Amino acid sequence: MKNTGLPLRLEGVSKRYGKYTALTPTDLTVAAGEFLTLLGPSGSGKTTLLNLIAGYLEPMSGTIEIGSRDVTRLPARQRNIGMVFQSYALFPHMTVGQNIGYGLAVRGVSKAESTRRVSEVLSLMRLEGYADRPIQKMSGGQQQRVALARALVIEPDVLLMDEPLSALDKQLRRTVQLELRRLHQEHGRTTIYVTHDQEEALVLSDRIAVMDQGRIQQLGTVDDIYDRPANAFVAGFIGESNLLPVKVNAVAEGKATTEVEAFRRTIVAPAAPGVEAGQTARLLLRPEHLLLNETDDGVPAEIIEAVYLGELSQYGLALESGQVLTARRITDRSLRTGMKVSLSWDPGHARVVPEN
Amino acid sequence: MRSAVTSRYNMQTVLLLAPALLVLAAVFVIPLGRLFSLAFTDPAGTWVPFQTLLTSPVYRQVVANTLVVALAVTAICAVLAWPVAYVLSRLKGVWFVIALYGVLFPFWISVLVRTFSWMLLLERNGPLNRMLAGSGMTDGPIALLFNNTGVMIGMVHVLLPYMILPLYSAMTRIDRRLLLASDGLGAGLLDTFRRIYLPLCLPGLAGGATFVFLLSLGFFITPALLGGANAITLSMLIASFVNDRLAWSLAAAGSLALLLIVLLIMGLTAKMLPLEKGMFAK
């Protein structure tokens, strides 16, 4: 299993169901060995995109290439993909070993070779000795690993996973996430992973494509997406955020001068592409970037709520304009509900983003 | 405490089942026992009726013919039912309802009426023969009635729903994603059918085949009317023992033999297919 898979390239791929556009024309390039997550709410088009790559759906337009091969019109069985379904879709009438060996059997791999590769992948998945078990006797977490083993054993050019952890309980999900990351780091192969869970995406991915309304809203590394969100949707979907409506007066050298009504003042902050003078936009302030001081050169606010989360605390802050913000700080017992504070932030931490 | 609850529960079960069990005993078990006792109480000797049957070439031929017809009907039903059940399992909404009623509709008409209808259709000068001759496919009328062909046509028609319904129910329980998974793993359509779809349909196929085969073995009205004297089945022979020859002991022995064949086949099916485990349930 030294194969790292092949690169994947999509150009102008779209899908419509009648009048409903499931995916607007989309370009996407994934490098060999890369772990890319499609992250978005339900109905955002992420599963449609995955099924188009798998070959379970036919695109209305565009081309899909795996390596240098155009697979746009090929059925799934000719694409050499490994698919892990949300429900696992394990064959109920077969044993663990037969399930995993299925892809090899239909490829005409010899019995001996198949047995060897199945036991190899079983040990990779830490499932040694389970080959002859009926699939129904396996627990949810074990079935998940069998499903992954079945997809990996055929050495797919691209590994596709559709919310593979959503059927597991929270504890197990965390363990399997780390397991998946270990596997990818050791045997990295091109992987497209669909999830609506941002934490999962942050733990696993090299890059994340944040999707909404049938399009990729932003494609970038974890840092890009968290620190430099492209628009208000991405900023709101990843992590927690305070998004304040602003009016943009001027944009110059990547910085925007904006009127923030909630603060009743003008602020200069780094701006995302697409922010234009004369338009409305949003000011993003992450809760962990808000500083609470007792001096009075900042924006005046009152602590209306203090929730202790352990070493961190979360504060609800009411501004004079009535706007409420959230701040998260290392717990400081001197900050109490009802206290007047002054808000400030490092100018580099604020960001003006287009509304959508 | 627990045993008190259990025994109370058992008591309720017994009371609820009692009326049905009493009726069943009175109108089924006791008469059946009486009939079978006739097989062993022939004045000529205890085993004489069985010896008579075993040594009779007619009886052996009838048993063979009955088995052949039942097997053929089962096979034809399976082939015809497969596409119907598949379409049923894929249809939705109003089309599904229409198709399902299409399958069930024959149940609303008595078997006797349907069999007479077939007699009209299959006659020497009936519409089917005229159509075949008219289209030039046959030179003259062919014998569709009073032979095994007629018997099989009629029986397939009556028994087809018993094959379609279990098969349909097995097909609807197959998760479509299993077929997608097989496809994604590189299996061609034939492999997906052979390795995934067919094995998952097997419980339904086995259930339907058992129904049809067992019903065929004991079928009377349809073979009696469509087969006549040229295509005698076991049930017709038993009826003739009673009606024409008043040989009750032979009829009883023949019935007992039929029952044993049925039980043997059911036992074998149950052994070969682990249906009682629910097979692929869950």
XYZ file of C-alpha atoms in Angstrom:
638
model
C 0.000 0.000 0.000
C 2.575 2.543 -1.021
C 0.289 3.886 -3.697
C -0.867 7.380 -2.747
C -3.663 7.495 -5.256
C -4.032 9.837 -8.190
C -4.834 13.526 -8.516
C -8.410 14.495 -9.268
C -9.604 17.341 -11.453
C -13.109 18.662 -11.952
C -13.939 21.340 -14.461
C -17.317 23.058 -14.654
C -19.104 20.055 -13.181
C -22.773 20.737 -12.407
C -25.924 18.870 -11.494
C -29.568 19.860 -11.650
C -32.745 18.015 -10.686
C -35.519 19.636 -12.693
C -35.474 23.243 -11.582
C -33.433 22.569 -8.460
C -29.720 23.201 -8.856
C -27.869 20.747 -6.649
C -24.445 21.873 -7.819
C -23.542 24.991 -9.793
C -20.646 24.565 -12.262
C -17.719 23.722 -10.018
C -13.957 23.497 -10.535
C -11.888 21.498 -8.079
C -8.363 20.129 -8.146
C -7.126 17.660 -5.566
C -3.467 16.643 -5.420
C -2.340 13.012 -5.211
C -2.302 11.958 -1.562
C -4.257 14.970 -0.405
C -7.054 14.763 2.178
C -9.812 17.153 1.116
C -13.011 17.650 3.076
C -16.290 18.864 1.619
C -17.873 20.657 4.540
C -21.309 22.182 4.574
C -24.854 22.027 5.922
C -27.312 19.501 4.498
C -28.490 20.488 1.048
C -25.260 22.335 0.334
C -24.352 20.021 -2.546
C -21.477 18.190 -0.866
C -22.963 14.704 -1.229
C -23.986 15.479 -4.819
C -20.398 16.447 -5.563
C -19.106 13.244 -3.965
C -21.562 11.078 -5.914
C -20.541 12.799 -9.138
C -16.900 11.974 -8.417
C -17.853 8.387 -7.535
C -19.867 7.981 -10.721
C -23.205 7.334 -9.022
C -24.568 10.487 -10.649
C -24.034 11.853 -14.116
C -23.137 15.539 -14.362
C -25.163 17.927 -16.531
C -21.949 19.554 -17.682
C -18.206 19.535 -17.129
C -15.463 16.935 -17.013
C -14.018 14.769 -14.258
C -10.476 13.440 -14.508
C -8.785 10.917 -12.245
C -5.074 10.999 -12.974
C -4.954 11.681 -16.696
C -8.072 9.620 -17.417
C -11.363 11.317 -18.306
C -13.954 9.390 -16.299
C -16.895 11.749 -16.809
C -18.969 9.175 -18.699
C -17.697 6.053 -16.934
C -19.839 4.157 -14.418
C -18.540 3.816 -10.864
C -17.278 0.274 -11.483
C -14.741 1.513 -14.028
C -13.358 4.387 -11.958
C -11.307 2.419 -9.411
C -12.640 4.381 -6.475
C -13.067 3.277 -2.882
C -16.361 4.432 -1.412
C -17.327 4.383 2.259
C -21.045 4.977 2.737
C -22.701 6.703 5.645
C -24.631 3.489 6.357
C -21.526 1.404 5.448
C -23.598 -0.679 2.974
C -21.845 -3.882 4.019
C -23.138 -7.055 2.382
C -25.289 -8.730 5.043
C -24.949 -12.252 3.654
C -21.162 -12.307 3.793
C -18.501 -12.579 6.439
C -16.099 -9.772 7.265
C -13.446 -11.381 5.069
C -15.844 -11.874 2.138
C -16.975 -8.268 2.380
C -13.432 -6.970 2.305
C -12.380 -9.395 -0.425
C -15.382 -8.562 -2.631
C -13.637 -5.932 -4.718
C -10.722 -8.324 -5.258
C -12.991 -11.253 -6.142
C -14.808 -9.312 -8.874
C -11.432 -8.180 -10.223
C -10.456 -11.809 -10.597
C -7.624 -11.657 -8.050
C -6.531 -15.185 -7.073
C -7.758 -16.736 -3.814
C -4.307 -16.827 -2.245
C -3.464 -13.246 -3.199
C -6.867 -12.084 -1.998
C -6.502 -13.838 1.356
C -3.098 -12.244 1.809
C -4.304 -8.730 1.020
C -7.435 -9.087 3.143
C -5.435 -10.167 6.166
C -2.994 -7.322 5.545
C -5.768 -4.737 5.554
C -7.437 -6.432 8.535
C -4.301 -5.929 10.572
C -3.997 -2.355 9.334
C -7.532 -1.813 10.660
C -6.719 -3.706 13.860
C -9.332 -6.335 13.065
C -7.065 -9.410 13.057
C -8.979 -12.643 13.554
C -12.349 -11.272 12.525
C -12.253 -12.495 8.908
C -14.727 -15.338 9.414
C -17.211 -13.400 11.516
C -20.665 -12.748 10.059
C -20.965 -9.043 9.379
C -24.037 -8.737 11.596
C -22.036 -9.812 14.648
C -19.783 -6.744 14.395
C -20.380 -3.578 16.428
C -20.978 -0.205 14.778
C -17.379 0.891 15.138
C -16.085 -2.416 13.802
C -18.466 -2.260 10.835
C -17.145 1.198 10.093
C -13.615 -0.174 9.949
C -14.714 -3.095 7.773
C -16.308 -0.622 5.359
C -13.063 1.342 5.218
C -11.019 -1.844 4.808
C -13.261 -2.944 1.928
C -12.672 0.392 0.206
C -8.908 0.403 0.830
C -8.057 -3.165 -0.133
C -8.690 -2.523 -3.829
C -6.032 0.219 -3.711
C -8.378 2.851 -5.100
C -7.065 5.839 -7.013
C -9.357 8.023 -4.928
C -10.924 7.202 -1.566
C -14.382 8.709 -1.056
C -16.133 8.893 2.304
C -19.679 10.079 2.864
C -20.124 11.114 6.509
C -18.618 7.809 7.605
C -18.642 8.623 11.302
C -22.143 9.996 11.695
C -23.590 6.683 12.901
C -21.089 6.415 15.755
C -21.479 7.857 19.238
C -19.434 10.865 20.172
C -16.729 9.050 22.118
C -16.107 6.539 19.347
C -16.227 9.233 16.706
C -13.287 11.001 18.305
C -11.252 7.779 18.441
C -12.000 6.895 14.813
C -11.146 10.437 13.686
C -7.676 10.057 15.128
C -7.445 6.587 13.605
C -8.367 7.967 10.185
C -5.751 10.652 10.536
C -3.099 8.103 11.504
C -4.046 5.958 8.493
C -3.874 8.895 6.150
C -0.542 10.026 7.502
C 0.946 6.533 7.177
C -0.660 5.411 3.945
C -1.848 8.730 2.581
C -3.927 8.408 -0.519
C -6.140 10.917 -2.308
C -9.222 11.235 -0.123
C -12.454 13.181 -0.495
C -14.325 13.280 2.771
C -17.856 14.629 3.226
C -19.047 15.908 6.574
C -21.215 18.559 8.178
C -19.119 18.449 11.351
C -16.573 21.280 11.286
C -14.495 19.805 14.097
C -14.082 16.594 12.119
C -13.027 18.629 9.100
C -10.463 20.574 11.131
C -8.948 17.411 12.641
C -8.635 15.476 9.386
C -8.127 17.724 6.423
C -5.239 19.082 4.439
C -7.702 21.390 2.759
C -11.384 22.099 3.262
C -13.982 23.093 0.694
C -16.771 24.878 2.507
C -19.991 24.406 0.569
C -23.364 26.119 0.642
C -26.226 26.460 -1.803
C -24.689 24.167 -4.376
C -21.335 25.896 -4.634
C -17.910 25.882 -3.043
C -17.852 29.046 -0.949
C -14.201 28.737 -0.077
C -11.445 26.240 -0.677
C -8.358 26.437 1.450
C -6.274 25.120 4.314
C -7.692 25.034 7.813
C -5.848 28.279 8.596
C -7.097 30.022 5.461
C -10.640 29.169 6.251
C -10.535 30.016 9.901
C -8.363 33.137 9.781
C -9.240 34.467 6.350
C -12.821 33.449 5.594
C -13.980 34.500 2.145
C -17.464 35.578 3.190
C -19.924 35.802 6.033
C -21.232 32.265 5.462
C -17.799 30.688 5.846
C -16.994 32.916 8.829
C -20.247 31.914 10.516
C -20.044 28.224 9.670
C -16.484 27.619 10.871
C -15.858 28.278 14.515
C -17.811 30.798 16.497
C -17.973 34.331 15.349
C -19.351 37.800 15.934
C -20.501 39.182 12.606
C -21.507 42.842 12.681
C -23.169 44.634 9.769
C -20.976 47.475 8.454
C -21.005 50.044 5.697
C -17.815 50.152 3.627
C -16.566 53.665 2.937
C -13.289 52.900 1.189
C -11.041 49.970 0.328
C -7.306 50.417 -0.176
C -4.330 48.044 -0.011
C -6.382 45.180 1.356
C -7.856 47.268 4.126
C -11.368 48.591 4.397
C -12.557 51.676 6.201
C -15.973 50.855 7.560
C -18.684 52.434 9.621
C -19.702 50.000 12.364
C -23.098 51.089 13.556
C -23.041 48.782 16.558
C -19.848 50.504 17.774
C -20.904 53.968 16.594
C -17.460 54.461 15.155
C -15.319 53.975 12.067
C -12.882 51.073 11.940
C -10.082 50.125 9.567
C -9.577 46.366 9.184
C -8.149 43.854 6.679
C -10.739 43.108 4.020
C -11.507 39.934 2.106
C -11.590 40.090 -1.704
C -14.995 41.165 -2.908
C -15.466 43.900 -0.331
C -16.242 47.113 -2.222
C -16.657 50.718 -1.206
C -20.232 51.878 -0.922
C -21.596 48.440 -0.081
C -22.624 46.787 3.129
C -20.444 43.987 4.515
C -19.768 42.189 7.770
C -17.083 42.725 10.372
C -15.794 39.450 11.794
C -14.483 39.348 15.344
C -13.734 35.885 16.748
C -14.756 35.492 20.418
C -11.183 34.577 21.408
C -9.809 37.774 19.868
C -11.910 40.184 21.933
C -9.997 41.736 24.832
C -11.835 42.965 27.924
C -10.120 45.884 29.712
C -11.038 48.322 32.401
C -9.507 51.305 30.618
C -11.933 53.329 28.578
C -10.381 53.837 25.186
C -12.191 50.806 23.706
C -15.828 50.145 22.879
C -17.868 50.352 26.077
C -19.831 47.221 26.971
C -21.500 45.508 29.897
C -21.013 41.866 30.863
C -24.519 40.392 30.829
C -23.527 36.753 31.093
C -20.473 34.830 32.283
C -20.294 31.090 31.649
C -17.389 29.150 33.098
C -16.202 26.450 30.752
C -13.214 25.438 32.886
C -9.988 27.133 31.990
C -11.925 29.269 29.507
C -14.952 31.376 30.166
C -17.496 32.724 27.758
C -18.885 36.218 28.214
C -22.000 37.800 26.799
C -21.385 41.493 26.185
C -24.063 44.110 25.522
C -22.958 47.228 23.660
C -24.588 50.618 24.110
C -26.259 50.141 20.738
C -27.992 47.038 22.085
C -25.861 44.651 19.976
C -24.691 41.554 21.873
C -21.235 40.022 21.307
C -19.584 36.880 22.596
C -16.051 36.823 23.978
C -13.992 33.909 25.207
C -11.098 34.450 27.590
C -8.931 32.547 30.032
C -11.120 32.432 33.113
C -10.703 35.576 35.199
C -12.764 35.508 38.386
C -12.729 39.271 38.638
C -14.955 39.598 35.562
C -18.541 39.378 36.742
C -21.981 39.893 35.366
C -22.993 43.550 35.451
C -19.428 44.881 35.143
C -18.691 47.648 32.659
C -15.707 46.871 30.450
C -14.019 48.317 27.439
C -13.637 46.107 24.345
C -10.590 46.112 22.106
C -8.770 43.782 19.697
C -5.588 43.535 17.747
C -6.384 45.367 14.460
C -4.972 42.418 12.530
C -7.561 40.091 14.042
C -10.626 41.883 12.755
C -11.719 41.163 9.196
C -14.253 42.647 6.830
C -16.004 40.018 4.704
C -18.630 40.276 1.953
C -22.113 39.333 3.034
C -22.163 36.344 0.715
C -43.210 -13.374 41.478
C -41.816 -13.757 38.016
C -43.202 -17.285 37.656
C -46.642 -16.041 38.727
C -46.512 -13.449 35.985
C -45.292 -16.008 33.468
C -47.980 -18.536 34.321
C -50.626 -15.851 34.116
C -49.268 -14.925 30.717
C -49.333 -18.577 29.654
C -52.904 -18.862 30.901
C -53.942 -15.904 28.773
C -52.228 -17.383 25.745
C -54.031 -20.690 26.203
C -57.408 -19.011 26.645
C -56.941 -16.812 23.598
C -55.927 -19.725 21.422
C -58.513 -22.176 22.777
C -61.482 -21.372 20.480
C -59.417 -21.647 17.337
C -57.702 -24.817 18.554
C -61.030 -26.473 19.435
C -62.524 -25.680 16.034
C -59.368 -26.842 14.294
C -59.397 -30.122 16.220
C -63.082 -30.737 15.531
C -63.111 -29.970 11.830
C -59.560 -30.782 10.782
C -57.399 -32.894 13.075
C -60.038 -35.496 14.025
C -61.373 -36.039 10.472
C -57.799 -36.237 9.179
C -56.943 -38.802 11.831
C -60.073 -40.790 10.899
C -59.109 -40.685 7.232
C -55.559 -41.830 7.878
C -56.784 -44.603 10.168
C -58.714 -45.941 7.167
C -55.406 -46.564 5.429
C -54.435 -49.098 8.077
C -57.809 -50.745 8.728
C -58.481 -52.313 5.362
C -60.224 -55.698 5.796
C -57.673 -57.243 3.440
C -54.762 -56.407 5.777
C -52.969 -53.497 7.427
C -50.399 -52.745 4.708
C -52.409 -53.901 1.714
C -53.463 -50.427 0.474
C -49.834 -49.283 0.496
C -48.725 -52.440 -1.294
C -51.429 -51.918 -3.885
C -50.254 -48.375 -4.530
C -46.564 -49.278 -4.631
C -47.064 -52.093 -7.088
C -49.420 -50.127 -9.322
C -47.730 -48.676 -12.415
C -50.613 -46.227 -12.793
C -50.063 -44.839 -9.319
C -46.317 -44.497 -9.851
C -46.879 -42.738 -13.151
C -49.382 -40.360 -11.568
C -46.972 -39.505 -8.732
C -44.203 -38.847 -11.246
C -46.502 -36.738 -13.414
C -47.692 -34.747 -10.392
C -44.123 -34.025 -9.321
C -43.089 -33.040 -12.844
C -46.071 -30.713 -13.271
C -45.496 -29.171 -9.832
C -41.804 -28.612 -10.566
C -42.524 -27.149 -13.990
C -45.220 -24.847 -12.593
C -42.826 -23.697 -9.851
C -40.064 -22.982 -12.349
C -42.375 -21.145 -14.774
C -43.850 -19.109 -11.904
C -40.355 -18.150 -10.719
C -39.332 -16.969 -14.174
C -42.564 -15.037 -14.725
C -42.724 -13.613 -11.208
C -39.150 -12.309 -11.117
C -39.598 -9.302 -13.442
C -43.039 -8.520 -12.027
C -41.726 -8.539 -8.459
C -38.766 -6.407 -9.510
C -40.996 -3.809 -11.170
C -43.297 -3.824 -8.128
C -40.333 -3.209 -5.829
C -39.256 -0.222 -7.930
C -42.664 1.422 -8.426
C -43.923 4.162 -6.158
C -47.181 5.919 -5.408
C -50.237 5.353 -7.525
C -48.430 3.163 -10.076
C -47.409 0.825 -7.296
C -51.002 0.559 -6.066
C -52.266 -0.150 -9.575
C -49.606 -2.804 -10.172
C -50.207 -4.427 -6.790
C -53.957 -4.630 -7.440
C -53.131 -6.109 -10.824
C -51.312 -8.906 -9.020
C -54.001 -9.378 -6.381
C -57.038 -8.957 -8.639
C -57.279 -12.671 -9.622
C -57.813 -13.519 -5.938
C -61.187 -11.800 -6.152
C -62.501 -14.272 -8.697
C -63.106 -17.894 -7.768
C -60.637 -20.469 -9.051
C -63.531 -22.379 -10.596
C -64.629 -19.400 -12.693
C -61.079 -18.701 -13.792
C -60.528 -22.334 -14.750
C -63.696 -22.397 -16.843
C -62.523 -19.210 -18.528
C -59.302 -20.952 -19.463
C -61.312 -23.833 -20.939
C -63.017 -21.374 -23.265
C -59.728 -19.725 -24.211
C -57.804 -22.950 -24.815
C -60.467 -24.865 -26.783
C -59.688 -26.395 -30.165
C -61.653 -23.592 -31.788
C -61.037 -21.120 -29.023
C -59.605 -17.632 -29.500
C -56.036 -18.674 -28.771
C -55.983 -21.407 -31.397
C -57.684 -19.169 -33.934
C -55.138 -16.461 -33.277
C -52.217 -18.875 -33.650
C -53.611 -20.358 -36.846
C -54.582 -16.952 -38.197
C -51.098 -15.549 -37.710
C -49.670 -18.589 -39.475
C -47.678 -19.766 -36.487
C -49.486 -23.109 -36.488
C -51.017 -25.073 -39.323
C -54.071 -26.227 -37.470
C -55.482 -26.192 -33.963
C -53.025 -27.494 -31.362
C -54.043 -29.361 -28.249
C -53.928 -26.883 -25.378
C -56.630 -28.514 -23.324
C -56.935 -31.892 -21.554
C -53.190 -32.406 -21.293
C -50.309 -31.197 -19.135
C -50.011 -27.980 -21.171
C -53.507 -26.919 -20.171
C -52.949 -27.955 -16.574
C -49.744 -25.944 -16.350
C -51.222 -22.848 -17.981
C -54.113 -22.858 -15.538
C -51.994 -23.609 -12.481
C -49.386 -20.991 -13.305
C -52.150 -18.446 -13.631
C -53.696 -19.330 -10.284
C -50.428 -19.699 -8.363
C -48.371 -16.821 -9.787
C -49.292 -14.335 -7.017
C -47.980 -16.779 -4.402
C -44.568 -16.452 -6.042
C -44.706 -12.724 -6.763
C -45.563 -11.552 -3.268
C -42.757 -13.220 -1.244
C -40.272 -12.331 -3.962
C -41.446 -8.721 -3.970
C -41.156 -8.532 -0.209
C -37.572 -9.846 -0.330
C -36.679 -7.359 -3.065
C -38.045 -4.325 -1.236
C -35.924 -5.200 1.764
C -32.712 -5.004 -0.265
C -30.897 -1.754 0.455
C -30.178 -0.057 -2.898
C -26.885 1.186 -1.515
C -25.603 -2.399 -1.437
C -25.910 -2.426 -5.217
C -24.148 0.942 -5.443
C -21.415 -0.358 -3.152
C -20.945 -3.419 -5.338
C -20.776 -1.202 -8.421
C -18.240 1.082 -6.765
C -16.072 -1.891 -5.844
C -15.742 -2.693 -9.520
C -18.370 -5.399 -9.983
C -20.079 -5.593 -13.368
C -23.847 -5.849 -13.568
C -23.720 -9.641 -13.805
C -21.484 -9.933 -10.731
C -23.685 -7.565 -8.755
C -26.721 -9.662 -9.668
C -25.085 -13.011 -9.024
C -23.193 -12.171 -5.840
C -25.440 -9.569 -4.183
C -28.951 -9.277 -5.594
C -29.741 -12.949 -6.164
C -28.509 -14.202 -2.764
C -30.491 -11.466 -1.029
C -33.626 -12.438 -3.014
C -33.201 -16.127 -2.157
C -35.337 -16.175 0.995
C -38.245 -14.734 -0.990
C -37.637 -17.066 -3.908
C -37.466 -20.076 -1.597
C -40.625 -18.999 0.209
C -42.538 -18.454 -3.018
C -41.270 -21.685 -4.545
C -42.319 -23.662 -1.475
C -45.817 -22.155 -1.599
C -46.277 -22.798 -5.285
C -44.791 -26.274 -5.265
C -46.839 -27.486 -2.307
C -50.056 -25.967 -3.621
C -49.372 -27.542 -7.029
C -48.927 -30.985 -5.521
C -52.379 -30.931 -3.964
C -54.211 -28.892 -6.612
C -57.500 -30.412 -7.695
C -60.009 -28.160 -9.508
C -57.699 -26.783 -12.174
C -56.029 -30.075 -13.192
C -59.365 -31.883 -13.017
C -61.022 -29.461 -15.450
C -58.080 -28.606 -17.717
C -56.263 -31.933 -17.661
C -59.053 -34.435 -17.817
C -58.272 -38.113 -18.182
C -55.000 -37.537 -20.052
C -53.191 -35.605 -17.359
C -54.023 -37.166 -14.047
C -52.518 -35.751 -10.883
C -52.373 -37.301 -7.449
C -55.304 -35.321 -6.099
C -57.435 -36.421 -9.052
C -56.445 -40.031 -8.477
C -57.388 -39.803 -4.815
C -60.744 -38.277 -5.747
C -61.331 -41.075 -8.219
C -60.518 -43.733 -5.568
C -63.298 -42.246 -3.447
C -65.857 -41.282 -6.079
C -65.495 -44.006 -8.699
C -64.113 -47.022 -6.839
C -65.275 -46.304 -3.292
C -61.795 -47.461 -2.251
C -61.465 -45.357 0.894
C -58.420 -47.194 2.167
C -56.537 -46.491 -1.059
C -57.572 -42.824 -0.957
C -56.357 -42.615 2.630
C -53.052 -44.276 1.826
C -52.572 -41.996 -1.195
C -53.314 -38.906 0.916
C -50.904 -40.011 3.585
C -48.199 -40.556 0.971
C -48.824 -37.054 -0.437
C -48.606 -35.553 3.033
C -45.326 -37.357 3.694
C -43.874 -36.097 0.416
C -44.888 -32.546 1.352
C -43.380 -32.809 4.835
C -40.184 -34.283 3.431
C -39.811 -31.436 0.941
C -40.546 -28.793 3.565
C -37.991 -30.371 5.875
C -35.359 -30.388 3.155
C -36.025 -26.753 2.192
C -35.794 -25.656 5.804
C -32.535 -27.536 6.155
C -30.939 -26.151 3.031
C -31.991 -22.555 3.567
C -31.682 -21.172 7.089
C -34.959 -19.291 6.695
C -35.888 -19.539 10.347
C -32.926 -17.377 11.269
C -34.470 -14.558 9.301
C -31.418 -15.005 7.119
C -30.556 -11.433 6.194
C -32.886 -9.644 8.547
C -31.758 -6.425 10.236
